[in-house]
Amino acid sequence: MNDAHNTNSSSIGIFVNQAGYRPEGPKKAVLPFSCEEYKIIDTDGRVRFSGMPSGFGFDKASGDNVYIADFSRFSDPGEYRIIANGTSSALFSINDRVYERVLDSTLKAFYYQRCGCALDRRYAGIWPHDACHTEKARLWEDSDIEVDITGGWHDAGDFGRYVTPGAVAAAHLLYAYKLFPGVLEGRRYGIPADGELPDALAEVRYELEWLMKMQRADGAVYHKATSALHPPFVMPEKDKATIYLFPCSSMAAADLAAVCALASGIYRPFDREFADRLLETAERSGEWLIGHPEFLGFTNPEECNTGLYGQHSDISNRFWAFTELYSVTGDKKYLDLINPSVNKDFSLTELGHAETGGLGSLAYILCPQPKDKLTATRLKSIFYGSAAALKGLSEKSGYGTAVSPEHYYWGSNMQIMKNAMIFALNDVLNGDPRSRDCAARQLDYLLGANPLGISYVTGTGEYRCSHPHLRTAACDGVDECIPGFVAGGPNRHPADTTAIKSIEHGTPPAKCYIDNEDCYSLNEVAIYWNSPTVFVLAYLCGK
Ligand code: 9MR
Ligand code: ZN
């Protein structure tokens, strides 16, 4: 077990991005107290820069009056702390490669989530483990029937594998590859190589192979593969509970069709056979969706308590599926299904893990096939409007955080990173240069420039999340936590026993967090919390 550290320690009263800042980029630290002067000192204790913080005022999410130390002018590469009033920031660096390091580690986290294969020391370092969940699964509705669905990524701190969040996480990585040329292509970050494939695509392929196994012969798709109950805290290879394939849902069919269609275009230059298989799978689920226009939701059977990922509608998922299918095939039957749905009432910028209208919009805008130019322009302007609204929100926050104080829910860090994705997309689609700094500021928050001064990414930063709700990390007997995982973050509606007991009533939203492995409603990890983070980092690395 790692040594606990107190995130409210007076030794870290000044909050910075603990991964650091690029020399030429904006640099802001946040102080929850006033002072005449702050100093930046290097590791020899020499003062390298000083300045006067400016008052921001009351920050509602933290309940603090905050002050901003803007040291953007200071650009000397090195390692520093900021000191003022007898308190200090955590150590941070200024160098060109701050984003690249975090990108590699948040990408590698997907490898650590692999199910069905041993994690070898060569790649896993001090966090190896034996192959897990290698048995066949049984159909929930007829347990005599066994199906091979080995592979894919564990969803989160549990060992469940769920189609909708898996498809969305894979899509975030695929779009990062597609939209930021040159960033993911050449990256080798220590996973088993797969021919000529860039590592990031090899990793996503691991998930895609599993996703395709979740398809039934008729194109319907099982919603999830989990044990009936959440497994105890054991290493995955020790979890021998029967895995069930739960009933199909139309969201699963749509998200599978969408991500396979998207992937078929991306993998084609590397591997035609794989691309064909992806496309056939996508079309089979596309046909199933067309033949089953009614919503097929998902509810957990009474005896099952694993993740629900339920929805009340599949309109956004169908929109995403048909736009990706149209984009890759040019088949008019899909276009005819997109046109009516684009005018229905759902968010056209939601980027998953449940609603996927934003992914559909993106597919439509980027689609090389004949399409309605006006619709494409309208969709682009919706991203512009959404980014403008988020910018307005961030200006009301002392930390520049693009989320309203009321919206610190379960997985708030995901919400903040998805909002950062909107900034990035606004830049990509509308060439809005203000978006870059807004996106970077969300990352500053995630990496320590937040009201608790903690980096929410394991392995990054001096004061960082080290006790995530992640079975492998809790049970491997290794002191150092597996790096690269994004914790859920502050949740003003704590929902697990330890969090409910520990978070005092009335705690400001952005402080409703403790670094405790029992707290699944605050401190769990999830693939779809890492994936928007990877996307944003890839965007910034490409700038
Ligand atoms: O991320 C999900 C969050 O939005 C929900 O509020 C929460 C409770 O239903 O579930 C979260 O998802 C969890 C999933 O159900 C099971 N695997 C772990 C996920 C992350 O906590
Ligand atoms: Zn497993």
XYZ file of C-alpha atoms and ligand atoms in Angstrom:
565
model
C 0.000 0.000 0.000
C 1.278 3.472 -0.752
C 1.926 6.012 1.973
C -1.129 8.137 2.391
C -0.550 11.817 1.967
C -2.705 14.598 3.161
C -3.908 16.629 0.237
C -4.865 19.503 2.507
C -1.328 19.714 3.837
C -0.207 23.303 4.402
C 2.997 22.453 2.538
C 1.114 22.622 -0.759
C -1.017 25.712 -0.448
C -0.276 26.911 -3.991
C -1.765 24.955 -6.855
C -0.023 24.268 -10.148
C -0.112 21.823 -13.031
C 2.361 19.384 -11.525
C 3.315 17.845 -14.859
C 4.312 21.330 -15.851
C 4.062 23.914 -18.559
C 5.534 24.435 -21.962
C 8.072 27.271 -22.153
C 6.063 29.315 -24.641
C 2.642 28.478 -23.174
C 0.448 30.263 -20.653
C 1.249 29.451 -17.008
C -1.055 30.098 -14.127
C -0.903 29.013 -10.510
C -3.820 29.477 -8.139
C -3.466 30.670 -4.535
C -6.387 30.381 -2.119
C -4.963 33.310 -0.063
C -3.699 36.820 -0.700
C -0.080 37.867 -0.549
C 2.153 40.689 -1.698
C 4.509 38.598 -3.731
C 5.174 35.058 -4.901
C 8.551 33.685 -5.930
C 9.531 30.908 -8.291
C 12.537 28.989 -6.982
C 14.589 26.339 -8.701
C 15.757 23.087 -7.110
C 18.850 24.867 -5.708
C 16.564 27.304 -3.917
C 17.513 30.243 -6.148
C 14.806 32.774 -6.922
C 14.241 32.785 -10.675
C 11.104 34.882 -11.011
C 8.764 36.851 -8.796
C 5.458 38.554 -9.221
C 2.323 39.832 -7.572
C -0.779 37.634 -7.705
C -3.928 39.245 -9.011
C -7.219 38.841 -7.181
C -9.856 36.724 -8.886
C -12.530 36.855 -6.206
C -14.804 34.164 -4.860
C -14.593 30.794 -6.540
C -17.914 29.092 -6.023
C -16.826 25.507 -6.675
C -14.144 25.629 -3.967
C -15.687 28.156 -1.591
C -12.373 30.047 -1.550
C -11.301 33.539 -2.467
C -8.583 32.895 -4.983
C -5.622 34.756 -6.469
C -3.840 34.037 -9.711
C -0.102 33.981 -10.219
C 0.345 34.394 -13.952
C 3.970 33.578 -14.703
C 3.557 33.039 -18.458
C 6.517 35.370 -19.087
C 8.876 33.019 -17.252
C 9.990 30.420 -19.789
C 13.334 28.972 -18.644
C 13.246 25.186 -18.831
C 13.793 23.546 -15.450
C 12.165 22.280 -12.285
C 10.550 24.714 -9.878
C 8.299 25.464 -6.952
C 6.313 28.593 -6.271
C 6.550 29.936 -2.734
C 4.590 32.626 -0.898
C 3.502 33.254 2.696
C 5.486 30.302 4.017
C 3.750 27.824 1.762
C 4.771 26.223 -1.483
C 3.484 24.592 -4.626
C 4.383 21.054 -5.624
C 7.370 20.617 -7.882
C 6.637 21.270 -11.563
C 8.681 21.584 -14.708
C 8.863 23.927 -17.589
C 9.879 22.065 -20.705
C 8.803 21.237 -24.226
C 7.761 17.673 -23.517
C 5.425 17.969 -20.540
C 2.366 16.883 -22.494
C 4.121 14.017 -24.284
C 5.065 12.331 -20.999
C 1.517 12.393 -19.677
C 0.188 11.322 -23.077
C 2.356 8.205 -23.043
C 1.348 7.283 -19.535
C -2.401 7.849 -19.993
C -2.221 5.780 -23.199
C -0.324 3.006 -21.482
C -3.096 2.742 -18.882
C -5.191 1.015 -21.562
C -2.577 -1.709 -21.789
C -2.820 -2.191 -18.007
C -6.577 -2.694 -18.436
C -6.153 -5.559 -20.905
C -8.233 -8.609 -20.067
C -7.559 -12.172 -21.200
C -3.790 -11.958 -21.596
C -0.860 -11.946 -19.209
C 0.802 -8.580 -18.684
C 4.451 -9.345 -19.185
C 7.200 -7.664 -17.134
C 8.829 -6.554 -20.387
C 5.951 -4.144 -20.917
C 4.209 -4.001 -17.559
C 7.381 -3.311 -15.538
C 6.692 -3.792 -11.831
C 2.953 -4.289 -12.458
C 2.706 -7.635 -14.316
C -0.033 -10.177 -13.781
C -1.204 -13.517 -15.163
C -3.891 -13.881 -17.801
C -7.370 -13.215 -16.423
C -10.923 -14.112 -17.450
C -9.869 -16.660 -20.062
C -12.927 -18.880 -19.636
C -15.907 -18.732 -21.958
C -18.861 -16.620 -20.895
C -22.395 -17.965 -20.475
C -25.556 -16.406 -21.794
C -27.543 -14.877 -18.943
C -30.745 -15.973 -20.615
C -29.574 -19.561 -21.210
C -26.552 -20.489 -19.154
C -26.013 -23.741 -21.086
C -24.751 -21.691 -23.999
C -21.086 -20.737 -23.831
C -19.451 -18.066 -25.965
C -15.818 -16.988 -26.303
C -15.655 -13.272 -25.556
C -12.144 -13.107 -24.129
C -10.078 -9.957 -24.582
C -10.771 -6.228 -24.460
C -10.176 -3.770 -21.638
C -11.549 -3.938 -18.118
C -13.920 -1.005 -17.970
C -12.724 0.563 -14.784
C -11.758 -0.435 -11.234
C -13.955 -3.506 -11.668
C -13.379 -6.238 -14.261
C -16.571 -5.694 -16.230
C -16.508 -5.185 -19.972
C -19.307 -3.073 -21.382
C -19.888 -2.366 -25.068
C -21.037 1.261 -25.010
C -18.269 2.809 -22.886
C -15.720 0.531 -24.587
C -16.768 1.652 -28.063
C -16.707 5.308 -27.039
C -13.275 5.091 -25.390
C -11.910 3.384 -28.501
C -13.498 6.084 -30.689
C -11.874 8.884 -28.659
C -8.483 7.298 -29.290
C -9.230 6.700 -32.968
C -10.316 10.306 -33.465
C -7.182 11.476 -31.654
C -5.206 9.458 -34.197
C -7.211 10.782 -37.125
C -7.430 14.452 -36.170
C -3.913 15.130 -34.912
C -1.655 13.751 -37.614
C 1.841 12.908 -36.539
C 1.102 12.751 -32.824
C 0.104 9.131 -32.287
C 1.692 7.617 -35.427
C 5.228 7.452 -34.189
C 4.624 6.916 -30.480
C 6.145 3.792 -29.004
C 5.352 3.617 -25.338
C 6.236 0.070 -24.445
C 3.413 -2.279 -25.377
C 3.670 -5.479 -27.455
C 4.211 -4.371 -31.042
C 1.690 -5.416 -33.678
C 3.486 -5.338 -37.021
C 3.612 -1.888 -38.548
C 0.737 -0.583 -36.481
C 1.390 2.454 -34.315
C 1.167 1.383 -30.648
C -2.009 3.393 -30.076
C -3.739 1.561 -32.939
C -2.447 -1.800 -31.708
C -3.982 -1.013 -28.326
C -7.325 -0.004 -29.800
C -7.284 -3.141 -31.963
C -7.147 -5.180 -28.757
C -10.480 -3.645 -27.749
C -11.988 -3.863 -31.239
C -11.315 -7.611 -31.468
C -13.266 -8.032 -28.237
C -16.048 -5.681 -29.298
C -16.585 -7.732 -32.457
C -16.979 -10.878 -30.326
C -19.868 -9.170 -28.519
C -21.919 -9.242 -31.726
C -24.525 -11.954 -32.146
C -24.765 -13.692 -35.527
C -27.835 -11.612 -36.464
C -26.063 -8.307 -35.786
C -27.591 -7.658 -32.358
C -25.000 -6.872 -29.692
C -24.776 -8.019 -26.078
C -24.814 -5.062 -23.720
C -22.102 -6.278 -21.362
C -19.945 -9.168 -20.162
C -19.557 -9.223 -16.390
C -19.981 -11.517 -13.427
C -23.371 -11.270 -11.727
C -21.923 -9.257 -8.848
C -18.986 -6.875 -8.609
C -15.905 -9.006 -7.887
C -14.120 -8.716 -4.527
C -10.771 -6.895 -4.246
C -8.514 -9.551 -5.801
C -6.130 -9.606 -8.731
C -8.050 -10.244 -11.972
C -6.557 -13.711 -12.508
C -7.946 -14.721 -9.085
C -11.469 -13.705 -10.049
C -13.069 -16.973 -11.118
C -16.737 -15.999 -10.991
C -18.754 -16.989 -14.067
C -18.921 -14.256 -16.668
C -22.317 -13.737 -18.225
C -23.309 -12.203 -21.483
C -26.250 -9.985 -20.640
C -29.110 -9.257 -23.053
C -28.617 -7.159 -26.156
C -29.366 -3.446 -26.343
C -29.807 -1.141 -29.312
C -27.247 1.288 -27.834
C -24.664 -1.499 -27.899
C -25.529 -2.388 -31.515
C -25.294 1.250 -32.584
C -22.037 2.054 -30.777
C -20.450 -1.142 -32.063
C -21.509 -0.367 -35.632
C -20.204 3.184 -35.285
C -16.776 2.392 -33.898
C -16.210 -0.519 -36.288
C -17.147 1.639 -39.277
C -14.826 4.418 -38.068
C -12.028 1.942 -37.402
C -12.350 0.218 -40.784
C -11.264 3.417 -42.517
C -8.367 4.002 -40.147
C -6.922 0.461 -40.229
C -7.368 -0.085 -43.977
C -3.930 1.251 -44.993
C -2.301 -1.142 -42.507
C -4.402 -4.292 -42.741
C -7.076 -4.842 -45.389
C -8.358 -8.096 -43.945
C -8.940 -6.514 -40.540
C -10.572 -3.454 -42.115
C -12.934 -5.695 -44.108
C -13.862 -7.631 -41.001
C -14.573 -4.378 -39.157
C -16.735 -3.131 -41.980
C -18.710 -6.374 -42.260
C -19.329 -6.264 -38.515
C -20.423 -2.636 -38.704
C -22.805 -3.319 -41.588
C -24.298 -6.367 -39.875
C -25.200 -4.285 -36.829
C -26.307 -1.469 -39.144
C -28.748 -3.895 -40.809
C -29.952 -5.078 -37.417
C -30.602 -1.451 -36.376
C -32.536 -0.791 -39.570
C -34.611 -3.939 -39.024
C -35.246 -3.025 -35.375
C -36.108 0.674 -35.341
C -37.557 0.524 -31.817
C -35.431 1.395 -28.767
C -34.092 -1.666 -26.953
C -32.878 -0.411 -23.580
C -31.071 -2.247 -20.844
C -31.951 -2.847 -17.211
C -30.011 -4.972 -14.787
C -31.648 -8.260 -13.826
C -32.410 -8.297 -10.090
C -29.529 -10.653 -9.237
C -26.944 -8.452 -10.978
C -25.244 -5.341 -9.538
C -22.531 -4.589 -12.080
C -22.514 -1.400 -14.180
C -25.795 -0.500 -15.798
C -24.950 1.945 -18.570
C -28.658 2.266 -19.168
C -30.173 4.980 -21.353
C -33.673 6.241 -22.060
C -33.161 6.663 -25.766
C -30.829 5.450 -28.491
C -31.387 8.322 -30.946
C -27.884 9.737 -30.491
C -26.299 6.291 -30.776
C -28.164 5.536 -34.012
C -27.168 8.955 -35.348
C -23.523 8.125 -34.653
C -23.823 4.654 -36.196
C -25.448 5.860 -39.418
C -23.056 8.800 -39.884
C -19.990 6.564 -39.501
C -21.514 3.917 -41.783
C -22.384 6.510 -44.401
C -18.973 8.111 -44.123
C -17.158 4.871 -44.893
C -19.581 3.278 -47.414
C -21.330 6.204 -49.102
C -24.474 4.038 -49.102
C -27.513 6.283 -49.426
C -29.662 4.097 -47.197
C -27.659 5.406 -44.238
C -27.900 9.013 -45.368
C -31.678 8.665 -45.504
C -31.602 7.664 -41.844
C -29.290 10.501 -40.775
C -31.332 13.313 -42.275
C -34.468 12.855 -40.176
C -32.536 12.166 -36.958
C -30.350 15.279 -37.137
C -33.429 17.399 -36.484
C -34.587 15.462 -33.456
C -34.168 16.810 -29.972
C -30.849 15.561 -28.614
C -27.409 17.007 -27.946
C -25.279 17.215 -31.077
C -22.075 17.757 -29.117
C -22.227 14.952 -26.501
C -19.101 12.851 -26.824
C -20.150 9.722 -24.883
C -19.933 7.513 -22.787
C -23.708 7.250 -23.104
C -25.036 9.854 -25.533
C -22.934 10.103 -28.649
C -24.490 12.902 -30.720
C -21.178 14.791 -30.802
C -19.368 11.818 -32.279
C -22.098 11.584 -34.914
C -21.739 15.286 -35.708
C -18.012 14.893 -36.036
C -18.437 11.926 -38.389
C -20.880 13.954 -40.488
C -18.658 17.020 -40.687
C -15.630 14.939 -41.685
C -17.580 12.689 -44.043
C -16.014 12.629 -47.546
C -19.279 11.507 -49.215
C -21.858 13.827 -50.790
C -23.731 15.531 -47.970
C -25.810 18.528 -47.118
C -23.353 21.410 -46.778
C -25.779 23.441 -44.694
C -26.117 20.674 -42.156
C -22.332 20.332 -41.916
C -21.996 24.093 -41.403
C -24.717 24.060 -38.782
C -23.015 21.235 -36.890
C -19.713 23.089 -36.920
C -21.377 26.175 -35.544
C -22.946 24.117 -32.760
C -19.442 23.158 -31.638
C -18.483 26.840 -31.816
C -21.456 27.811 -29.669
C -20.771 25.049 -27.200
C -17.111 26.055 -26.855
C -18.144 29.708 -26.386
C -20.568 28.728 -23.610
C -17.908 26.616 -21.929
C -15.433 29.474 -22.183
C -17.960 31.702 -20.427
C -18.291 29.092 -17.710
C -14.537 28.804 -17.279
C -14.248 32.566 -16.847
C -16.494 32.332 -13.802
C -14.155 29.824 -12.176
C -11.046 30.840 -10.251
C -9.396 27.760 -11.721
C -10.627 28.381 -15.256
C -12.604 25.155 -15.024
C -15.266 24.743 -17.695
C -17.872 23.137 -15.502
C -20.483 24.750 -13.319
C -20.247 24.200 -9.540
C -23.525 22.236 -9.641
C -22.069 19.753 -12.090
C -19.447 18.037 -9.992
C -21.017 14.592 -10.397
C -19.561 11.082 -10.401
C -16.711 11.261 -12.888
C -16.428 15.086 -12.832
C -12.925 14.800 -14.247
C -14.386 13.072 -17.294
C -16.843 15.930 -17.745
C -14.020 18.462 -17.532
C -11.915 16.515 -20.027
C -14.861 16.111 -22.404
C -15.394 19.848 -22.212
C -11.718 20.251 -23.040
C -12.390 17.998 -26.058
C -15.036 20.482 -27.186
C -12.431 23.255 -27.045
C -10.058 21.099 -29.076
C -12.754 20.240 -31.626
C -13.743 23.862 -31.935
C -10.168 24.613 -32.900
C -10.023 21.705 -35.366
C -13.396 22.463 -36.970
C -13.596 26.236 -36.734
C -9.964 27.235 -36.404
C -10.662 29.102 -33.188
C -7.249 29.910 -31.699
C -8.628 30.768 -28.218
C -9.528 27.132 -27.753
C -5.987 25.964 -27.184
C -5.442 27.848 -23.946
C -8.904 26.901 -22.706
C -8.165 23.211 -23.313
C -4.759 23.510 -21.642
C -6.348 25.116 -18.589
C -8.630 22.096 -18.118
C -5.566 19.914 -18.151
C -3.916 22.206 -15.580
C -6.913 21.524 -13.345
C -6.656 17.748 -13.814
C -2.952 17.758 -13.058
C -3.027 19.772 -9.868
C -4.171 23.371 -10.435
C -7.395 22.569 -8.596
C -8.841 23.404 -5.172
C -7.238 20.358 -3.517
C -3.894 20.794 -5.246
C -3.834 17.124 -6.216
C -2.926 15.600 -9.549
C -5.800 13.292 -10.450
C -3.549 11.216 -12.713
C -1.757 8.339 -10.990
C 2.007 8.449 -11.346
C 2.108 12.120 -12.392
C 2.978 14.875 -9.947
C 4.416 15.093 -6.468
C 1.002 15.247 -4.755
C -1.071 12.845 -6.733
C -3.845 10.311 -6.559
C -2.205 7.105 -5.330
C -5.086 5.027 -3.991
C -7.573 4.784 -6.851
C -10.486 2.373 -6.713
C -8.734 -0.032 -9.062
C -8.480 -3.686 -8.111
C -5.160 -4.346 -9.832
C -3.530 -1.349 -8.112
C -4.958 -2.217 -4.709
C -4.094 -5.931 -4.796
C -0.743 -6.222 -6.587
C 1.341 -5.776 -3.434
C 3.386 -3.056 -5.144
C 3.780 0.226 -3.235
C 3.890 2.468 -6.257
C 0.505 2.834 -7.917
C 0.162 1.811 -11.587
C 0.654 5.074 -13.498
C -1.490 6.831 -16.062
C -4.999 6.456 -14.628
C -7.432 9.360 -14.373
C -9.458 9.286 -11.148
C -13.163 10.157 -11.235
C -12.645 13.240 -9.083
C -14.825 15.382 -6.824
C -18.461 14.331 -6.608
C -20.901 16.475 -4.675
C -23.199 13.456 -4.331
C -20.872 10.919 -2.712
C -22.398 7.478 -3.160
C -20.185 4.946 -1.397
C -20.091 4.335 2.366
C -16.588 5.675 2.981
C -17.173 8.824 0.937
C -20.530 9.450 2.581
C -18.881 9.149 6.010
C -15.819 11.224 5.167
C -17.183 14.127 3.123
C -18.824 16.573 5.487
C -22.195 17.911 4.478
C -21.773 21.339 2.886
C -18.282 20.668 1.526
C -17.824 22.809 -1.604
C -18.318 20.692 -4.756
C -14.747 20.766 -6.026
C -13.498 19.590 -2.627
C -15.760 16.545 -2.360
C -12.929 14.123 -2.917
C -10.578 11.887 -0.955
C -7.811 9.682 -2.255
C -9.154 6.417 -0.867
C -9.461 3.116 -2.724
C -12.838 2.329 -1.151
C -14.391 5.427 -2.667
C -15.665 4.237 -5.994
C -17.888 7.280 -6.338
C -14.866 9.630 -6.081
C -11.763 7.716 -6.878
C -12.518 5.002 -9.404
C -10.759 4.982 -12.760
C -12.445 4.250 -16.095
C -11.324 3.811 -19.686
C -13.701 6.578 -20.803
C -12.141 8.991 -18.292
C -8.695 8.256 -19.685
C -9.790 8.479 -23.315
C -10.862 12.162 -23.378
C -7.644 12.949 -21.513
C -5.598 11.200 -24.200
C -7.549 13.092 -26.859
C -6.829 16.475 -25.265
C -3.167 15.657 -24.712
C -2.828 14.507 -28.328
C -4.414 17.781 -29.450
C -2.005 19.846 -27.349
C 0.995 17.790 -28.472
C 0.039 18.552 -32.065
C 0.002 22.307 -31.430
O -19.431 6.399 -14.889
C -20.655 5.932 -14.350
C -21.346 7.095 -13.671
O -21.734 8.046 -14.643
C -22.566 6.593 -12.894
O -23.100 7.666 -12.143
C -22.150 5.453 -11.986
C -23.289 4.874 -11.175
O -24.206 4.248 -11.981
O -21.540 4.411 -12.729
C -20.370 4.815 -13.375
O -19.863 3.753 -14.086
C -19.274 2.684 -13.383
C -19.897 1.428 -13.957
O -21.247 1.387 -13.579
C -19.187 0.167 -13.539
N -17.766 0.257 -13.794
C -17.167 1.402 -13.148
C -17.773 2.681 -13.670
C -17.047 3.911 -13.140
O -17.333 4.212 -11.818
Zn -9.819 -9.784 -17.068
